Structure formats: C-alpha cells, structure tokens
C-alpha cells in the first residue's frame, strides 16, 4: 500500500471527525466568514493539535484570507493545508550511517510502544539487509524481556538480555560487545519507561550513554522518543519532559490509528520542535512508516 493510503487508513478516526466538522462549516454558505473561522479553530483544537498550534495556524489563515480575499471552501482548504504543513516543519528521516555501528535508543513512558517499535524496526532493518542486534535494557519485568524475545524470534534478530532486575547498563555493555563481534550495523536498545522522576530517568539514560560512549565511541547514536498519540495533550507533556531530561533526536508517534486525537502530531512537532521521524499505524510488524507530513495532512483534511 502506498504511504498516503496507509496514513489515510491509520488516521481514519481523526479524519472522519475533522472532515465532517469542516464540511459542516462550509455547507451553509460555501464560503468562510469570521464565526466559521472561530469554529474551525475549535475543530483543530478538538483534533488535539493544541491551542498554540491552532492559534498560530488560524492567525496566519485569517491574515491570508483578508489579504487575498479568498474565502471559498477550496481556497480555505488549500491555505489550511499550507498552515498545517508549516506547523509540522520539514520532513526528516531516521538516518543511519551506511557503515560502522548505529545505536538506536528507544526511550519513553511505559506503554507507549517502545518494545513494539523496536520489534518493527528489527523487521525493517532485516528487510534492508542490515545485521541487527536487540538489547533488553528494560529489566523491570520479566514480561518485558519475553515480549522482546517474541520480536527477536519473529524477525530473526539476536537478543541480548540479562535476568529481571539486573542493571540495564550492564545489558547494554554486553550488547555492544555482541554487536561488535557480529559486525552488526545496528544495535537497538529497548529501555524501561517506569522511572519515578526526571532525575532518575536522566541518571539511568546517562549511565547507558556513558557505556555506549566508552565501548562504542565511533557508533552513531540516535535517541528515539516514543509517544502514544491516543494520550492527546499528555503526549506533548511527555515530549517536553523527555526533551529536557534526555537529548532526543526524533519522535516516534505510535497508535495514530487509535482514536480521533491524531492531530497531536502537530502539537508535538510545533511545541517541541523535535522532528517526528516514524509513525505507528497499528500493532502489526509492518505498521511502522516514515512520518510524511504531506501524507499526514492530506489524510486529515477532507477531499478538496
Ligand atoms: N494500535 C496500535 N497499538 C500499538 C502501536 N504501537 C504499540 N501498540 C500497542 O501498545 C501496547 C504497548 O506497547 P509496548 O511496545 O509494550 O510499549 P512499551 O511499554 O513502551 O514498551 C501494546 O499492546 C502494543 O501492541 C500502534 O502503532 N498502534
Ligand atoms: Mg516495553
């Protein structure tokens, strides 16, 4: 399925709610007036784009409508599309070094989809012919290791794990040695999200990073923050917290298929300025796609 069709299918719930609202606004007059624009702003907020992003988009839209005199449904739709793309910022990809070791660190709150995304990435890298190693650095629960074992088996990826309750940094140490010994191109490190406070989180991640810096100084390390789109504005709070606590290179927005809060991608991108690199559109192994701003926006908006 083409990328646009996958976004459209994944975002069906958000799209239905947003598009119905948009079309309802335009049916009476076929053109937009001031009160309809207020309603449009509310519609954006209810799709969870966040108030700051909705305000910025509508301010610009109102100005452009005034300057150009363009008020028809099709014209407003086109301008709204531009504004939403602006809020999302330029499209970025997860870039891996073609040679040498890449280390991908999965961070984020418990339940957001770190382990699932790690599994999906194993499948993607296997398909690309990259030799990959998985590290089970979430050592809080035995079930977390078992879950990763399932993905390792399903994707044919070697898994480095210790027992429940062991030191995550020690798992990473072993995993780096194993990746080097196997000549792996990627090491994916699944971490725990159940950390009581920011200091705790920072300490844990820094310890893992120190091991990586010491044992694999030449590796290209990418920290992916995994956030759950169904949590709406809480996703933005999480993104901010992690951005302050850990240096985050990109966001993976999961469960975009889950409910009508898909607009939260716009809030996260606009309010944190961290690029969204990947999108989770379901629970299956191939339900992970590169985040594509144009496909995303076109999936949200009604057909012109
Ligand atoms: N619908 C949907 N479910 C997802 C997605 N990503 C993860 N999940 C589900 O979310 C739940 C928690 O995922 P998990 O990977 O264990 O989260 P972790 O605690 O961050 O490691 C699981 O039931 C996953 O199947 C997604 O993109 N869409
Ligand atoms: Mg997990």
Coordinates of C-alpha atoms and ligand atoms in Angstrom, one line a residue:
X1 CA 0.0 0.0 0.0
X2 CA 1.3 3.5 -0.8
X3 CA 2.4 5.7 2.1
X4 CA -0.5 8.1 1.7
X5 CA -3.1 5.2 1.7
X6 CA -1.5 3.8 4.9
X7 CA -1.7 7.2 6.6
X8 CA -5.3 7.7 5.4
X9 CA -6.3 4.3 6.7
X10 CA -4.5 4.7 10.0
X11 CA -5.9 8.2 10.6
X12 CA -9.4 7.3 9.6
X13 CA -10.8 8.1 13.1
X14 CA -9.2 11.6 13.2
X15 CA -10.1 12.3 9.6
X16 CA -13.7 11.4 10.0
X17 CA -14.2 13.6 12.9
X18 CA -12.2 16.5 11.5
X19 CA -13.5 16.3 7.9
X20 CA -17.2 16.0 9.0
X21 CA -16.7 19.2 11.1
X22 CA -15.0 21.0 8.3
X23 CA -17.6 20.1 5.7
X24 CA -20.4 21.0 8.1
X25 CA -19.0 24.5 8.4
X26 CA -18.9 25.1 4.7
X27 CA -22.3 23.6 3.7
X28 CA -24.5 26.6 4.6
X29 CA -22.7 29.4 2.7
X30 CA -20.0 27.6 0.7
X31 CA -17.7 30.4 1.9
X32 CA -16.0 31.2 5.2
X33 CA -16.8 34.1 7.5
X34 CA -15.3 35.1 10.9
X35 CA -17.6 33.0 13.0
X36 CA -16.9 29.9 10.9
X37 CA -13.2 30.5 11.3
X38 CA -13.6 30.5 15.1
X39 CA -15.4 27.2 14.7
X40 CA -12.6 25.9 12.5
X41 CA -10.1 26.9 15.2
X42 CA -12.1 24.9 17.7
X43 CA -12.2 22.0 15.3
X44 CA -8.4 22.0 15.2
X45 CA -8.2 22.1 19.0
X46 CA -10.6 19.2 19.3
X47 CA -8.4 17.1 16.9
X48 CA -5.7 17.7 19.6
X49 CA -3.4 20.0 17.6
X50 CA -3.1 22.0 20.8
X51 CA -4.1 25.6 21.4
X52 CA -0.7 27.2 20.5
X53 CA -0.6 25.5 17.1
X54 CA -4.2 26.1 16.3
X55 CA -3.9 29.8 17.2
X56 CA -0.8 30.2 15.1
X57 CA -2.4 28.5 12.1
X58 CA -5.6 30.4 12.3
X59 CA -3.9 33.8 12.8
X60 CA -2.0 33.2 9.6
X61 CA -5.0 31.9 7.8
X62 CA -7.2 34.9 8.7
X63 CA -4.4 37.3 7.6
X64 CA -4.1 35.5 4.2
X65 CA -7.8 35.4 3.7
X66 CA -8.1 39.1 4.4
X67 CA -5.1 40.0 2.1
X68 CA -6.2 37.7 -0.8
X69 CA -10.0 37.8 -0.5
X70 CA -10.0 34.1 -0.9
X71 CA -12.9 32.7 1.2
X72 CA -14.2 29.7 -0.7
X73 CA -14.1 26.2 0.7
X74 CA -11.4 25.1 -1.7
X75 CA -9.3 28.1 -1.1
X76 CA -9.5 27.9 2.7
X77 CA -8.8 24.2 2.5
X78 CA -5.6 24.8 0.4
X79 CA -4.4 27.6 2.8
X80 CA -5.2 25.4 5.8
X81 CA -3.1 22.6 4.3
X82 CA -0.2 25.0 3.9
X83 CA -0.5 26.2 7.5
X84 CA -0.6 22.6 8.9
X85 CA 2.5 21.7 6.9
X86 CA 4.2 24.8 8.3
X87 CA 3.4 23.7 11.8
X88 CA 4.8 20.2 11.2
X89 CA 8.1 21.6 9.9
X90 CA 10.3 19.9 7.3
X91 CA 10.1 16.2 6.9
X92 CA 13.0 14.3 8.5
X93 CA 14.0 10.7 8.2
X94 CA 15.7 8.2 10.6
X95 CA 19.2 8.3 9.1
X96 CA 21.6 5.5 9.7
X97 CA 25.3 5.5 8.9
X98 CA 25.9 3.2 5.9
X99 CA 28.9 1.6 7.6
X100 CA 30.0 1.1 11.2
X101 CA 27.7 0.6 14.1
X102 CA 24.4 2.6 14.6
X103 CA 22.8 2.5 18.0
X104 CA 19.2 3.3 18.4
X105 CA 18.0 4.0 21.9
X106 CA 14.2 3.7 22.5
X107 CA 13.0 5.9 25.3
X108 CA 9.6 7.0 26.5
X109 CA 6.9 6.4 29.1
X110 CA 5.7 2.9 29.9
X111 CA 3.1 1.5 27.4
X112 CA 3.7 4.0 24.6
X113 CA 5.0 1.3 22.3
X114 CA 8.8 1.2 22.7
X115 CA 9.1 -2.5 22.6
X116 CA 6.7 -2.9 19.7
X117 CA 8.5 -0.2 17.7
X118 CA 11.9 -1.9 18.5
X119 CA 10.4 -5.1 17.0
X120 CA 9.0 -3.4 14.0
X121 CA 12.4 -1.7 13.4
X122 CA 14.1 -5.1 13.6
X123 CA 11.9 -6.3 10.7
X124 CA 12.6 -3.1 8.7
X125 CA 16.4 -3.4 9.1
X126 CA 16.3 -7.1 8.3
X127 CA 14.4 -6.3 5.1
X128 CA 17.1 -3.7 4.3
X129 CA 19.8 -6.3 4.8
X130 CA 21.3 -4.8 7.9
X131 CA 22.6 -7.0 10.6
X132 CA 20.8 -6.0 13.8
X133 CA 21.2 -6.9 17.5
X134 CA 18.5 -6.2 20.1
X135 CA 19.3 -5.3 23.7
X136 CA 16.7 -5.8 26.5
X137 CA 17.6 -2.9 28.7
X138 CA 14.1 -2.8 30.3
X139 CA 14.9 -5.1 33.1
X140 CA 12.0 -4.1 35.4
X141 CA 9.7 -7.0 34.5
X142 CA 10.4 -10.5 33.2
X143 CA 7.5 -10.0 30.8
X144 CA 9.3 -7.1 29.1
X145 CA 12.2 -9.5 28.2
X146 CA 9.7 -12.2 27.0
X147 CA 7.9 -9.6 24.8
X148 CA 11.2 -8.7 23.2
X149 CA 12.1 -12.4 22.8
X150 CA 8.9 -12.8 20.7
X151 CA 10.0 -10.0 18.4
X152 CA 13.6 -11.3 18.2
X153 CA 12.3 -14.7 17.1
X154 CA 9.8 -13.3 14.7
X155 CA 12.4 -11.1 12.9
X156 CA 15.4 -13.4 13.3
X157 CA 17.3 -10.9 15.4
X158 CA 19.8 -11.9 18.1
X159 CA 18.7 -10.7 21.6
X160 CA 21.0 -9.8 24.4
X161 CA 19.3 -9.9 27.8
X162 CA 20.0 -10.5 31.4
X163 CA 17.6 -11.5 34.1
X164 CA 14.8 -9.4 35.6
X165 CA 16.1 -6.7 37.9
X166 CA 19.6 -6.6 36.5
X167 CA 21.5 -3.4 35.7
X168 CA 20.3 -2.0 32.3
X169 CA 23.8 -0.5 31.6
X170 CA 25.4 -4.0 32.0
X171 CA 23.0 -5.3 29.4
X172 CA 24.0 -2.5 27.1
X173 CA 27.7 -3.3 27.7
X174 CA 27.2 -6.9 26.7
X175 CA 25.0 -5.9 23.7
X176 CA 27.7 -3.5 22.4
X177 CA 30.3 -6.3 22.6
X178 CA 28.0 -8.7 20.8
X179 CA 27.1 -6.2 18.1
X180 CA 30.8 -5.5 17.5
X181 CA 31.7 -9.2 17.5
X182 CA 28.9 -9.9 14.9
X183 CA 29.9 -6.9 12.8
X184 CA 26.3 -5.6 13.2
X185 CA 25.2 -2.4 11.6
X186 CA 22.5 -1.6 14.1
X187 CA 22.0 -2.2 17.8
X188 CA 18.5 -1.4 19.1
X189 CA 18.3 -0.7 22.8
X190 CA 14.8 -1.1 24.4
X191 CA 14.7 0.8 27.7
X192 CA 12.3 1.0 30.6
X193 CA 9.8 3.8 30.9
X194 CA 8.8 3.2 34.5
X195 CA 11.2 5.8 36.1
X196 CA 9.8 7.7 39.0
X197 CA 11.1 11.2 38.2
X198 CA 13.2 13.2 35.8
X199 CA 16.4 12.8 37.8
X200 CA 16.0 9.1 37.9
X201 CA 15.3 9.0 34.2
X202 CA 18.3 11.2 33.4
X203 CA 20.6 9.1 35.6
X204 CA 19.6 5.8 34.0
X205 CA 19.9 7.1 30.4
X206 CA 23.2 8.8 31.1
X207 CA 24.6 5.6 32.5
X208 CA 23.6 3.8 29.3
X209 CA 25.1 6.6 27.2
X210 CA 28.4 6.5 29.2
X211 CA 28.7 2.8 28.4
X212 CA 28.0 3.4 24.7
X213 CA 30.5 6.3 24.6
X214 CA 33.2 4.2 26.2
X215 CA 32.5 0.9 24.4
X216 CA 31.5 2.2 21.0
X217 CA 32.9 5.7 20.7
X218 CA 32.5 5.7 16.9
X219 CA 28.9 4.5 16.8
X220 CA 26.2 6.8 15.6
X221 CA 23.7 7.0 18.4
X222 CA 20.1 8.1 17.8
X223 CA 17.7 8.5 20.7
X224 CA 14.1 7.9 19.6
X225 CA 11.3 9.2 21.9
X226 CA 8.3 7.0 21.6
X227 CA 5.0 8.7 22.4
X228 CA 1.4 7.5 22.3
X229 CA -0.9 9.7 20.1
X230 CA -4.0 8.5 21.9
X231 CA -3.0 10.3 25.1
X232 CA -3.7 13.6 23.4
X233 CA -2.1 16.6 25.1
X234 CA -0.4 14.4 27.6
X235 CA 1.8 13.3 24.7
X236 CA 3.1 16.9 24.4
X237 CA 3.8 17.0 28.1
X238 CA 5.8 13.7 27.8
X239 CA 7.7 15.0 24.8
X240 CA 8.7 18.2 26.7
X241 CA 9.8 16.2 29.8
X242 CA 12.0 13.8 27.8
X243 CA 13.4 16.6 25.7
X244 CA 14.6 18.3 28.9
X245 CA 15.8 15.0 30.5
X246 CA 17.4 13.3 27.6
X247 CA 18.7 14.6 24.3
X248 CA 16.1 13.3 21.9
X249 CA 16.9 13.1 18.2
X250 CA 13.4 12.3 16.9
X251 CA 9.9 11.2 17.9
X252 CA 8.1 8.0 17.0
X253 CA 4.4 8.7 17.3
X254 CA 2.5 5.5 17.9
X255 CA -1.1 4.5 17.8
X256 CA -2.1 7.1 15.3
X257 CA -4.7 4.6 14.3
X258 CA -6.1 4.5 17.9
X259 CA -8.6 7.4 18.2
X260 CA -9.5 10.8 16.9
X261 CA -6.5 12.6 18.5
X262 CA -4.2 12.2 15.6
X263 CA -3.8 15.9 15.4
X264 CA -1.4 15.6 18.3
X265 CA 1.4 15.1 15.8
X266 CA 1.0 18.8 15.0
X267 CA 1.1 19.8 18.7
X268 CA 4.2 17.7 19.3
X269 CA 6.1 19.0 16.3
X270 CA 5.1 22.6 16.8
X271 CA 5.6 22.8 20.6
X272 CA 8.8 20.8 20.9
X273 CA 10.5 21.3 17.5
X274 CA 11.7 17.7 17.7
X275 CA 11.1 16.1 14.3
X276 CA 8.6 13.2 14.0
X277 CA 10.6 10.5 12.2
X278 CA 8.3 7.5 12.4
X279 CA 4.6 6.8 12.8
X280 CA 3.0 3.7 14.3
X281 CA -0.3 2.9 12.5
X282 CA -1.2 -0.4 14.1
X283 CA 0.1 -3.3 16.1
X284 CA 1.4 -5.5 13.3
X285 CA 5.1 -5.8 12.3
X286 CA 4.7 -3.7 9.1
X287 CA 2.6 -1.0 10.8
X288 CA 5.6 1.4 11.1
X289 CA 6.1 4.0 8.4
X290 CA 8.3 7.0 7.9
X291 CA 6.4 10.1 9.0
X292 CA 5.4 12.0 6.0
X293 CA 4.0 15.5 6.7
X294 CA 2.2 15.8 3.4
X295 CA 0.6 12.4 3.6
X296 CA -0.4 13.1 7.2
X297 CA -2.0 16.4 6.4
X298 CA -3.8 15.1 3.3
X299 CA -5.1 12.2 5.4
X300 CA -6.6 14.6 7.9
X301 CA -8.3 17.1 5.6
X302 CA -11.4 16.4 3.6
X303 CA -11.1 15.9 -0.2
X304 CA -11.0 19.2 -2.0
Ligands
LIG1 N1 -3.0 0.3 17.7 C1 -1.7 0.4 17.9 N2 -1.1 -0.2 19.0 C2 0.2 -0.1 19.3 C3 1.0 0.6 18.4 N3 2.3 0.5 18.9 C4 2.2 -0.2 20.1 N4 0.9 -0.6 20.3 C5 0.4 -1.4 21.4 O1 0.6 -0.7 22.6 C6 0.8 -1.6 23.7 C7 2.1 -1.2 24.5 O2 3.2 -1.4 23.6 P1 4.7 -1.7 24.2 O3 5.5 -1.9 23.0 O4 4.6 -2.9 25.1 O5 5.0 -0.4 25.0 P2 6.3 -0.1 25.9 O6 5.9 -0.2 27.3 O7 6.6 1.4 25.6 O8 7.4 -1.0 25.5 C8 0.9 -3.0 23.1 O9 -0.4 -3.6 23.2 C9 1.2 -2.7 21.6 O10 0.7 -3.7 20.8 C10 0.5 1.3 17.3 O11 1.1 2.0 16.4 N5 -0.9 1.1 17.1
LIG2 MG1 8.5 -2.3 26.7

